[in-house]
Amino acid sequence: MAIAGKIKQVSIFMENKMGELTDVTTLLSKNNLSIKSINLAEASDFGLLRVIVDDAAFAKEILDAAGFSVKITEIFAVAIEDHVGSFNEVVRLLSENGINIEYTYTLSNKEEGAFVFKVNPAMISNTLQLLRNSGVKVLDRV
Amino acid sequence: MLWNRIESARREDLQTLQLERLKDTVERVYTLTPFYREKFDEAGIKPCDITRLEDLQKLPFTRKKDLRDHYPFGLFTVPMSEVVRVHSSSGTTGKPTVVGYTQADMDIWDEVMARVFTMSGASSEDVVHNGYGYGLFTGGLGFHNGAETVGATIVPASGGFTERQLMLMRDFQATVLACTPSFALHMAEVASKAGSDYLKHYKLKAGIFGAEPTSKGLKEEVSKAWGIDYHEVYGLSEIIGPGVSCSCKESELLHIFEDHFYAEIIDPKTGEVLPEGERGELVITPLTKQALPIIRYRTGDITSITTEPCKCGRTLQRMESIVGRADDMLIVNGVNVYPSQIEHVIANAEGVTLNYQIIADKKGHLDKLEIQIEVSDEVMSDNVSEVEKIKKDIQSSLLNNLYINAAVKLVEPRSIERSMGKAVRIVDKRT
Ligand SMILES: [Zn+2]
């Protein structure tokens, strides 16, 4: 059974970051996939584009077919209240419990502030449990 | 087990024998082949100038082109009535090269192949499944005769018909497999369709593989897939066929049958003989061939040779598995670089494919090397630092193992230019 709070994210390897960014977004919208969130992690000569769409499996299928190197990973999103330090509280909670954050980014199109977190896949269920028990608002979808 | 005591002879005795045989061979080609007489005269060398093994270095090389230019029998030193067999190698362009054997040559070939089988642990007790192609190619018949010489039961299966070959291997209880490593792997793939415990239907204990360049990874795969000892054989038709060298049970290096084949390692650019242990082009002079003696044949294969003693008791020098082709060599800031060495490094890295391109360019006075590698379809990680690590690991492996300072760039799947379906391996922008 899927645990509420796990969200599938599609990561795409990109060599020429800017030009291809539009290629990907155009391809997704042509296939009626609406982009809930998009984030580009850059290294010196490549980038990893992370997108959250409503149907990750379908997005992977069409991106695979277009010749992209694609991977689906599970992440979770947390609503952050609109006061200074609330992001910090979540980060501290995780680190105090020995949960290493691989990366995090803001959810771009949310009215309320929200952050995406990626942790070790083996830890994600426990992490979600911990957050809920501590009263942190985990989003069921973005 | 040794087939012939000469394999463990004292090196001084071996060298005495080599010198004696070398003198005969030089005399023979000078007297009987106008091609060599002309070349020797040009270089100002007479057969009597060869008094030590090192004197061979004064003699000119023979190349594949020389054989092709004298197609078909121009370099033979015996009348055709004494030739009992011819073989031919497939030329990708133009005429093939033709080689001939007298009965004495055939006996030598049988002898060295018998040593190969013995080295691989095969004897009259064994059933040898021979999956090398029979025909003009020396593989099939070379192995056939060697197996007969040691008295094994030979199954002359030749190539193709995988399912049928597997049936024969099961029904005849083959204990030794002889074929190309890629065919062995293909057969294992088909055999494994019968279930993960497919090995219980087979009795194989050893395999003798050759005729294609092989990475360490592929060897391990073949050995694991069949649960057998992997023995590698090296040879080429211009010298004799399979049976120039073979690996024993104690070492991955291949013992060269030096009493019949004199080996040198040269710098492929300058032709200079290199010190022991250094990598360069393998040059072979057969010492006992009658129909087609050849002086200093440029094999085009890159390897190194050691005379370090081997645990198996053989004193014969050993060569590495071929690391590349001299034609593919790039010189980058004075360092010789072979694409196949780079390929080995890439093959051992995760998250990338074997579609790569080596780009040599100039930056100021210095050469710079970039290696583009296509990532695998499924990105290994969506974590930037982990992907960076793949790249850095390849870079440091190239630097530490091969002394190659290259910038690795990861690129998208199918983005490297293809030619006939294969990625274009080398782009040299310096010329
Ligand atoms: Zn040995």
XYZ file of C-alpha atoms and ligand atoms in Angstrom:
574
model
C 0.000 0.000 0.000
C 1.288 3.411 -0.899
C 1.986 5.564 2.098
C 0.305 8.925 1.920
C 2.807 11.698 1.494
C 5.187 9.908 -0.911
C 5.241 11.802 -4.160
C 6.803 10.605 -7.388
C 9.250 12.989 -8.991
C 10.770 12.642 -12.456
C 14.473 13.465 -12.788
C 16.009 14.098 -16.178
C 19.705 14.240 -17.055
C 20.487 17.356 -19.067
C 23.586 18.266 -20.880
C 22.633 21.610 -22.387
C 20.593 22.963 -19.585
C 18.731 25.919 -21.014
C 17.736 24.744 -24.472
C 16.541 21.423 -23.212
C 14.541 22.822 -20.389
C 12.044 24.144 -22.930
C 12.190 20.848 -24.866
C 11.071 18.992 -21.784
C 8.359 21.409 -20.724
C 6.971 21.585 -24.277
C 6.945 17.805 -24.543
C 5.126 17.455 -21.255
C 2.497 20.067 -22.017
C 1.913 18.616 -25.487
C 0.966 15.415 -23.718
C -1.378 17.277 -21.368
C 0.831 16.746 -18.355
C 0.687 19.770 -16.125
C 3.855 20.616 -14.284
C 3.238 21.016 -10.560
C 6.792 21.857 -9.741
C 10.098 22.193 -11.539
C 13.634 22.508 -10.242
C 16.990 22.472 -11.970
C 20.048 21.293 -10.056
C 23.167 22.383 -11.866
C 26.677 21.053 -11.979
C 29.490 22.542 -14.026
C 28.649 20.765 -17.270
C 25.339 19.022 -16.762
C 22.112 19.478 -14.870
C 19.425 17.383 -13.299
C 15.933 18.627 -13.958
C 13.363 17.522 -11.421
C 9.709 17.830 -12.261
C 6.567 16.813 -10.468
C 3.599 16.079 -12.730
C 0.285 14.363 -12.089
C 1.321 11.141 -13.868
C 5.022 10.426 -13.342
C 4.982 7.004 -15.058
C 3.484 8.454 -18.224
C 5.948 11.349 -18.168
C 8.840 8.871 -17.891
C 7.466 6.907 -20.809
C 7.318 9.871 -23.163
C 10.676 11.255 -22.018
C 12.298 7.828 -22.460
C 10.861 7.664 -25.948
C 12.333 11.081 -26.694
C 15.783 9.741 -25.758
C 16.223 11.327 -22.338
C 17.849 9.566 -19.430
C 15.117 9.562 -16.810
C 14.646 8.294 -13.286
C 11.667 8.308 -10.960
C 12.384 9.050 -7.323
C 10.151 9.474 -4.311
C 10.150 12.707 -2.419
C 7.811 14.382 0.027
C 6.558 17.920 0.451
C 6.027 19.812 3.656
C 3.971 22.962 4.176
C 6.037 25.616 5.835
C 4.270 28.248 7.857
C 4.848 31.810 6.987
C 7.202 32.714 9.762
C 10.959 32.926 9.993
C 12.561 29.701 11.174
C 9.820 27.242 10.306
C 11.943 25.681 7.534
C 14.767 25.427 10.024
C 12.562 23.577 12.484
C 11.866 20.811 9.965
C 15.519 20.546 9.046
C 16.545 20.337 12.684
C 13.902 17.708 13.420
C 15.247 15.547 10.621
C 18.882 15.959 11.537
C 18.245 15.277 15.214
C 16.737 11.986 14.149
C 19.698 11.099 11.978
C 17.871 11.639 8.690
C 20.135 13.064 6.050
C 18.526 15.443 3.545
C 19.912 14.723 0.080
C 18.399 17.902 -1.309
C 15.498 20.268 -0.845
C 13.846 22.972 -2.938
C 10.812 25.242 -2.732
C 7.595 24.268 -4.394
C 7.138 26.954 -6.966
C 3.408 27.157 -7.556
C 1.924 26.862 -4.125
C 0.125 29.718 -2.500
C 1.220 28.572 0.906
C 4.950 28.048 1.353
C 6.029 24.455 0.774
C 9.326 22.629 0.426
C 10.256 19.396 -1.301
C 12.663 17.069 0.499
C 14.598 14.094 -0.775
C 15.954 11.619 1.774
C 17.367 8.123 1.495
C 14.538 6.002 -0.043
C 14.888 3.472 2.772
C 14.137 6.212 5.310
C 11.178 7.905 3.667
C 8.364 6.022 5.438
C 9.887 6.533 8.869
C 10.537 10.152 8.065
C 6.917 10.773 7.109
C 5.788 9.098 10.327
C 8.155 11.223 12.368
C 6.993 14.466 10.741
C 3.326 13.655 11.234
C 3.895 12.712 14.864
C 5.647 16.030 15.382
C 2.711 17.921 13.918
C 4.395 18.947 10.668
C 1.969 19.304 7.764
C 2.966 16.798 5.070
C 1.216 17.379 1.740
C -0.622 14.431 0.187
C -0.189 15.885 -3.239
C 1.331 18.989 -4.751
C 50.910 -30.641 -16.664
C 53.264 -29.916 -19.532
C 52.848 -31.315 -23.015
C 56.511 -30.824 -23.850
C 59.481 -30.497 -21.483
C 60.785 -27.588 -23.487
C 58.073 -25.455 -21.830
C 60.090 -25.523 -18.608
C 63.569 -25.440 -20.131
C 66.276 -23.189 -18.698
C 66.040 -19.819 -20.421
C 69.669 -19.980 -21.596
C 68.977 -23.284 -23.314
C 65.832 -21.892 -24.862
C 67.724 -18.879 -26.183
C 70.455 -21.065 -27.652
C 67.777 -23.005 -29.491
C 66.072 -19.787 -30.612
C 69.308 -18.387 -32.033
C 70.045 -21.564 -33.929
C 66.536 -21.597 -35.412
C 66.572 -17.873 -36.146
C 69.784 -18.230 -38.159
C 68.208 -21.036 -40.201
C 65.084 -19.003 -40.862
C 67.006 -15.908 -41.938
C 69.186 -18.001 -44.230
C 66.087 -19.654 -45.650
C 64.187 -16.462 -46.513
C 67.323 -14.783 -47.882
C 68.035 -17.690 -50.195
C 64.488 -18.502 -51.252
C 62.456 -15.258 -51.254
C 63.400 -12.420 -53.616
C 61.287 -10.082 -51.480
C 63.461 -10.652 -48.407
C 66.734 -10.781 -50.313
C 65.966 -7.339 -51.707
C 64.975 -5.971 -48.317
C 68.067 -7.391 -46.580
C 70.374 -6.093 -49.295
C 68.770 -2.677 -49.000
C 69.454 -2.709 -45.260
C 72.989 -4.021 -45.916
C 72.490 -7.192 -43.880
C 73.654 -10.694 -44.734
C 72.386 -13.813 -42.929
C 75.880 -14.276 -41.423
C 75.458 -10.929 -39.607
C 72.958 -12.589 -37.291
C 75.126 -13.873 -34.457
C 73.009 -12.950 -31.430
C 69.216 -12.837 -30.919
C 69.378 -9.029 -30.650
C 70.765 -8.882 -34.183
C 67.218 -9.570 -35.351
C 66.573 -5.873 -34.645
C 68.684 -4.999 -37.693
C 66.216 -6.754 -39.970
C 63.258 -5.009 -41.600
C 59.649 -5.601 -40.562
C 57.046 -7.508 -42.529
C 53.539 -6.081 -42.657
C 50.153 -7.446 -43.618
C 50.390 -5.344 -46.755
C 53.495 -7.281 -47.856
C 51.512 -10.507 -47.762
C 48.651 -8.934 -49.662
C 51.035 -7.512 -52.285
C 52.315 -11.043 -52.941
C 48.864 -12.603 -53.136
C 48.385 -15.508 -53.216
C 51.619 -17.533 -52.869
C 54.374 -15.014 -53.630
C 56.173 -15.329 -50.286
C 56.023 -19.135 -50.062
C 59.470 -20.760 -49.906
C 58.438 -24.267 -50.975
C 56.931 -25.633 -54.194
C 53.161 -26.109 -54.027
C 53.686 -29.876 -54.079
C 54.970 -29.567 -50.514
C 52.112 -27.368 -49.343
C 49.464 -29.514 -47.678
C 47.078 -26.818 -46.500
C 46.247 -23.177 -47.109
C 44.219 -20.838 -44.930
C 43.151 -17.310 -45.527
C 42.195 -14.399 -43.361
C 39.257 -12.281 -44.344
C 40.398 -8.933 -45.615
C 37.886 -6.179 -45.050
C 39.314 -4.345 -48.033
C 40.821 -5.780 -51.187
C 42.542 -9.150 -51.376
C 42.717 -11.468 -48.387
C 46.034 -12.756 -47.050
C 46.865 -16.377 -47.790
C 49.042 -18.600 -45.640
C 50.375 -22.090 -46.408
C 51.605 -25.071 -44.401
C 53.924 -27.971 -45.207
C 53.433 -31.219 -43.303
C 56.185 -30.099 -40.922
C 54.340 -26.810 -40.361
C 51.156 -28.745 -39.616
C 53.059 -30.853 -37.087
C 54.248 -27.698 -35.323
C 50.745 -26.314 -35.265
C 49.411 -29.571 -33.785
C 52.225 -29.482 -31.234
C 51.548 -25.924 -29.998
C 47.793 -26.513 -29.907
C 48.390 -29.714 -27.927
C 50.302 -27.542 -25.438
C 47.302 -25.167 -25.329
C 44.940 -28.028 -24.482
C 47.291 -29.471 -21.888
C 47.747 -26.040 -20.327
C 43.965 -25.821 -20.030
C 43.821 -29.164 -18.263
C 42.501 -31.179 -21.211
C 43.636 -34.710 -22.027
C 42.430 -37.898 -23.709
C 39.780 -38.131 -20.974
C 38.008 -35.025 -22.254
C 35.248 -34.221 -24.716
C 36.098 -31.003 -26.537
C 33.213 -29.055 -28.025
C 34.713 -26.967 -30.820
C 32.515 -23.991 -31.647
C 35.109 -22.165 -33.763
C 34.159 -21.827 -37.416
C 35.594 -24.516 -39.706
C 36.855 -23.319 -43.047
C 39.416 -20.865 -44.346
C 39.601 -19.274 -40.897
C 42.331 -21.007 -38.843
C 40.232 -21.247 -35.667
C 38.150 -24.353 -36.341
C 40.793 -26.655 -37.788
C 43.546 -25.366 -35.491
C 41.619 -26.416 -32.402
C 40.447 -29.582 -34.105
C 43.952 -30.868 -34.755
C 45.223 -29.868 -31.315
C 42.412 -31.748 -29.560
C 43.098 -34.823 -31.704
C 46.782 -34.623 -30.858
C 46.125 -34.833 -27.112
C 43.711 -37.671 -27.836
C 40.556 -35.895 -26.660
C 37.167 -36.634 -28.197
C 36.494 -33.747 -30.518
C 32.997 -32.557 -31.415
C 33.458 -30.452 -34.567
C 30.390 -28.283 -34.019
C 31.643 -25.179 -35.872
C 29.733 -21.887 -35.493
C 26.030 -21.010 -35.340
C 22.934 -23.097 -34.480
C 23.076 -22.210 -30.796
C 20.222 -24.461 -29.618
C 21.662 -27.455 -31.406
C 25.144 -26.797 -30.056
C 23.745 -26.654 -26.530
C 21.974 -29.973 -27.086
C 25.224 -31.565 -28.274
C 27.103 -30.155 -25.304
C 24.548 -31.661 -22.925
C 24.124 -35.001 -24.669
C 27.820 -35.637 -25.363
C 28.820 -34.316 -21.913
C 31.411 -31.869 -23.228
C 34.055 -31.021 -20.623
C 36.025 -28.431 -22.588
C 34.548 -25.625 -24.659
C 36.522 -23.933 -27.428
C 34.950 -20.907 -29.122
C 35.021 -17.110 -29.149
C 34.182 -15.520 -25.780
C 31.214 -13.670 -27.239
C 29.721 -16.879 -28.599
C 30.276 -18.575 -25.220
C 28.367 -15.771 -23.551
C 25.603 -15.923 -26.130
C 25.260 -19.685 -25.610
C 25.087 -19.181 -21.839
C 22.319 -16.642 -22.299
C 20.303 -19.084 -24.371
C 21.093 -21.978 -22.013
C 19.937 -19.977 -19.000
C 16.433 -19.748 -20.449
C 16.009 -23.314 -19.191
C 16.115 -21.938 -15.640
C 18.641 -20.504 -13.228
C 20.014 -23.991 -12.456
C 20.873 -24.659 -16.137
C 24.481 -25.507 -15.267
C 23.413 -28.837 -13.799
C 22.807 -30.098 -17.360
C 26.389 -29.412 -18.412
C 29.724 -30.946 -17.494
C 32.078 -28.177 -18.677
C 35.186 -27.572 -16.577
C 37.344 -25.396 -18.832
C 37.057 -23.140 -21.826
C 39.684 -22.056 -24.342
C 38.765 -18.714 -25.787
C 40.329 -16.414 -28.313
C 40.079 -14.719 -31.696
C 38.696 -11.472 -30.290
C 39.947 -8.784 -27.912
C 38.496 -9.427 -24.470
C 38.125 -7.276 -21.389
C 38.667 -8.645 -17.917
C 34.981 -8.109 -17.246
C 33.917 -10.237 -20.204
C 36.299 -13.023 -19.155
C 34.828 -13.087 -15.675
C 31.322 -13.102 -17.099
C 32.033 -16.067 -19.368
C 33.819 -17.951 -16.624
C 30.923 -17.375 -14.206
C 28.158 -18.085 -16.730
C 29.614 -21.547 -17.450
C 31.307 -22.218 -14.112
C 34.632 -22.941 -15.838
C 38.322 -22.026 -15.863
C 38.956 -19.395 -18.519
C 41.978 -19.958 -20.731
C 42.859 -17.396 -23.328
C 44.605 -18.356 -26.515
C 46.312 -15.952 -28.888
C 47.395 -16.416 -32.444
C 47.127 -15.181 -35.971
C 47.103 -16.961 -39.288
C 50.173 -15.117 -40.591
C 52.206 -16.715 -37.778
C 50.444 -20.091 -37.540
C 46.835 -19.614 -36.412
C 45.688 -20.095 -32.806
C 48.534 -21.431 -30.665
C 51.099 -18.638 -30.470
C 50.421 -18.245 -26.739
C 47.966 -19.356 -24.085
C 47.220 -18.642 -20.411
C 47.887 -21.350 -17.813
C 46.023 -22.183 -14.616
C 48.231 -19.914 -12.489
C 48.191 -16.657 -14.381
C 46.081 -14.497 -16.662
C 49.140 -13.814 -18.791
C 49.705 -15.908 -21.894
C 52.798 -18.142 -22.218
C 54.411 -17.654 -25.619
C 55.704 -20.841 -27.267
C 59.092 -19.255 -27.724
C 60.821 -22.251 -29.192
C 58.691 -21.652 -32.287
C 57.836 -17.943 -32.113
C 60.272 -15.173 -31.240
C 58.466 -12.158 -29.806
C 59.548 -8.517 -29.581
C 57.722 -5.443 -28.294
C 58.343 -2.271 -30.275
C 57.263 1.335 -30.187
C 54.733 1.368 -33.034
C 55.773 4.882 -34.091
C 59.563 4.558 -34.084
C 59.990 0.798 -34.535
C 62.478 0.716 -31.620
C 62.469 -2.383 -29.422
C 61.156 -1.508 -25.954
C 62.516 -2.769 -22.608
C 60.821 -5.714 -20.923
C 57.474 -4.879 -19.324
C 56.676 -1.870 -21.475
C 53.620 -1.856 -23.654
C 53.964 -1.630 -27.385
C 53.262 -3.471 -30.612
C 53.887 -7.205 -30.641
C 56.240 -8.315 -33.412
C 56.658 -12.033 -34.046
C 59.206 -14.015 -36.032
C 58.261 -17.675 -36.465
C 61.440 -19.720 -35.974
C 60.490 -23.039 -37.534
C 58.030 -22.291 -40.327
C 58.782 -23.795 -43.741
C 56.097 -22.845 -46.252
C 55.777 -19.237 -45.192
C 58.580 -18.024 -42.940
C 58.095 -14.386 -42.023
C 60.599 -12.010 -40.506
C 59.457 -9.611 -37.774
C 55.737 -9.619 -38.465
C 53.949 -6.501 -37.214
C 50.858 -7.928 -35.525
C 49.315 -4.513 -34.863
C 48.395 -5.814 -31.396
C 49.452 -3.919 -28.282
C 50.717 -5.878 -25.289
C 53.681 -6.249 -22.949
C 55.922 -9.214 -22.153
C 57.488 -10.467 -18.932
C 60.079 -13.189 -18.292
C 59.193 -13.366 -14.570
C 58.927 -17.032 -13.560
C 55.389 -18.444 -13.442
C 54.029 -20.634 -10.644
C 53.015 -23.288 -13.169
C 56.679 -24.128 -13.733
C 56.847 -22.978 -17.333
C 59.824 -20.772 -18.093
C 58.253 -19.421 -21.278
C 57.778 -15.671 -21.239
C 54.262 -14.347 -20.809
C 52.334 -11.622 -22.614
C 49.325 -9.623 -21.461
C 45.958 -10.111 -23.044
C 45.900 -7.732 -26.029
C 45.176 -4.223 -24.762
C 44.538 -2.541 -28.092
C 45.460 -2.052 -31.730
C 48.485 -0.029 -32.766
C 46.397 1.693 -35.464
C 44.085 3.166 -32.831
C 46.885 4.597 -30.731
C 46.773 8.280 -29.858
C 49.758 10.118 -28.450
C 48.602 12.688 -25.920
C 51.321 14.862 -24.384
C 53.804 12.096 -25.051
C 51.707 9.361 -23.444
C 50.481 6.489 -25.616
C 46.732 6.126 -25.258
C 44.741 3.155 -26.512
C 40.963 3.501 -26.741
C 40.497 -0.064 -25.503
C 42.217 0.808 -22.213
C 39.850 3.721 -21.764
C 36.977 1.422 -22.635
C 37.951 -0.946 -19.816
C 37.692 1.914 -17.346
C 34.302 2.991 -18.677
C 33.040 -0.603 -18.635
C 33.701 -0.731 -14.909
C 31.838 2.499 -14.139
C 28.189 2.618 -13.122
C 25.490 4.748 -14.685
C 27.222 5.113 -18.054
C 27.170 3.165 -21.318
C 29.976 2.016 -23.604
C 29.007 4.686 -26.109
C 31.862 7.114 -25.753
C 33.983 9.422 -27.830
C 37.576 10.433 -27.257
C 38.266 13.940 -28.496
C 41.875 15.064 -28.783
C 42.490 18.757 -29.227
C 45.185 21.392 -28.654
C 45.135 24.016 -25.975
C 48.100 26.262 -26.596
C 51.035 23.890 -26.996
C 49.481 21.157 -24.923
C 47.238 18.339 -26.029
C 43.996 18.021 -24.181
C 41.749 15.056 -24.091
C 38.022 15.062 -23.534
C 36.018 11.881 -23.183
C 32.311 12.135 -23.734
C 30.307 9.253 -22.350
C 26.601 8.691 -22.762
C 24.795 8.144 -19.474
C 22.603 5.058 -19.256
C 18.911 5.340 -20.057
C 17.994 5.267 -16.416
C 20.052 7.934 -14.653
C 21.791 6.217 -11.791
C 21.026 8.967 -9.346
C 19.081 12.197 -9.301
C 21.623 13.616 -6.925
C 24.057 16.057 -8.542
C 26.985 15.137 -6.344
C 26.511 11.423 -7.011
C 26.466 12.008 -10.757
C 29.534 14.243 -10.382
C 31.156 11.375 -8.536
C 30.656 8.965 -11.455
C 32.490 11.465 -13.615
C 35.267 12.120 -11.097
C 35.777 8.404 -10.461
C 36.268 7.761 -14.168
C 38.677 10.704 -14.386
C 40.765 9.551 -11.445
C 40.764 5.956 -12.637
C 42.096 7.107 -16.016
C 44.743 9.183 -14.293
C 45.834 6.599 -11.723
C 45.717 3.492 -13.866
C 46.583 4.821 -17.291
C 48.297 8.157 -16.534
C 45.790 9.824 -18.800
C 44.695 13.286 -17.806
C 41.300 13.652 -19.438
C 38.205 15.711 -18.850
C 35.188 13.443 -18.707
C 31.900 14.873 -19.878
C 28.668 12.985 -19.344
C 26.259 13.390 -22.236
C 22.735 12.272 -22.974
C 21.843 8.864 -24.398
C 22.233 8.627 -28.189
C 23.815 12.067 -28.474
C 27.213 10.898 -29.776
C 27.530 10.742 -33.520
C 27.031 7.220 -34.883
C 28.631 5.645 -37.879
C 27.113 2.343 -39.019
C 25.279 2.111 -35.692
C 28.416 2.405 -33.572
C 29.533 5.495 -31.743
C 32.481 7.228 -33.426
C 35.307 6.471 -30.978
C 38.047 8.913 -31.788
C 37.982 12.470 -33.018
C 41.431 13.984 -33.419
C 41.152 17.726 -33.972
C 44.906 18.307 -33.755
C 45.701 17.416 -37.325
Zn 52.152 -20.344 -16.158
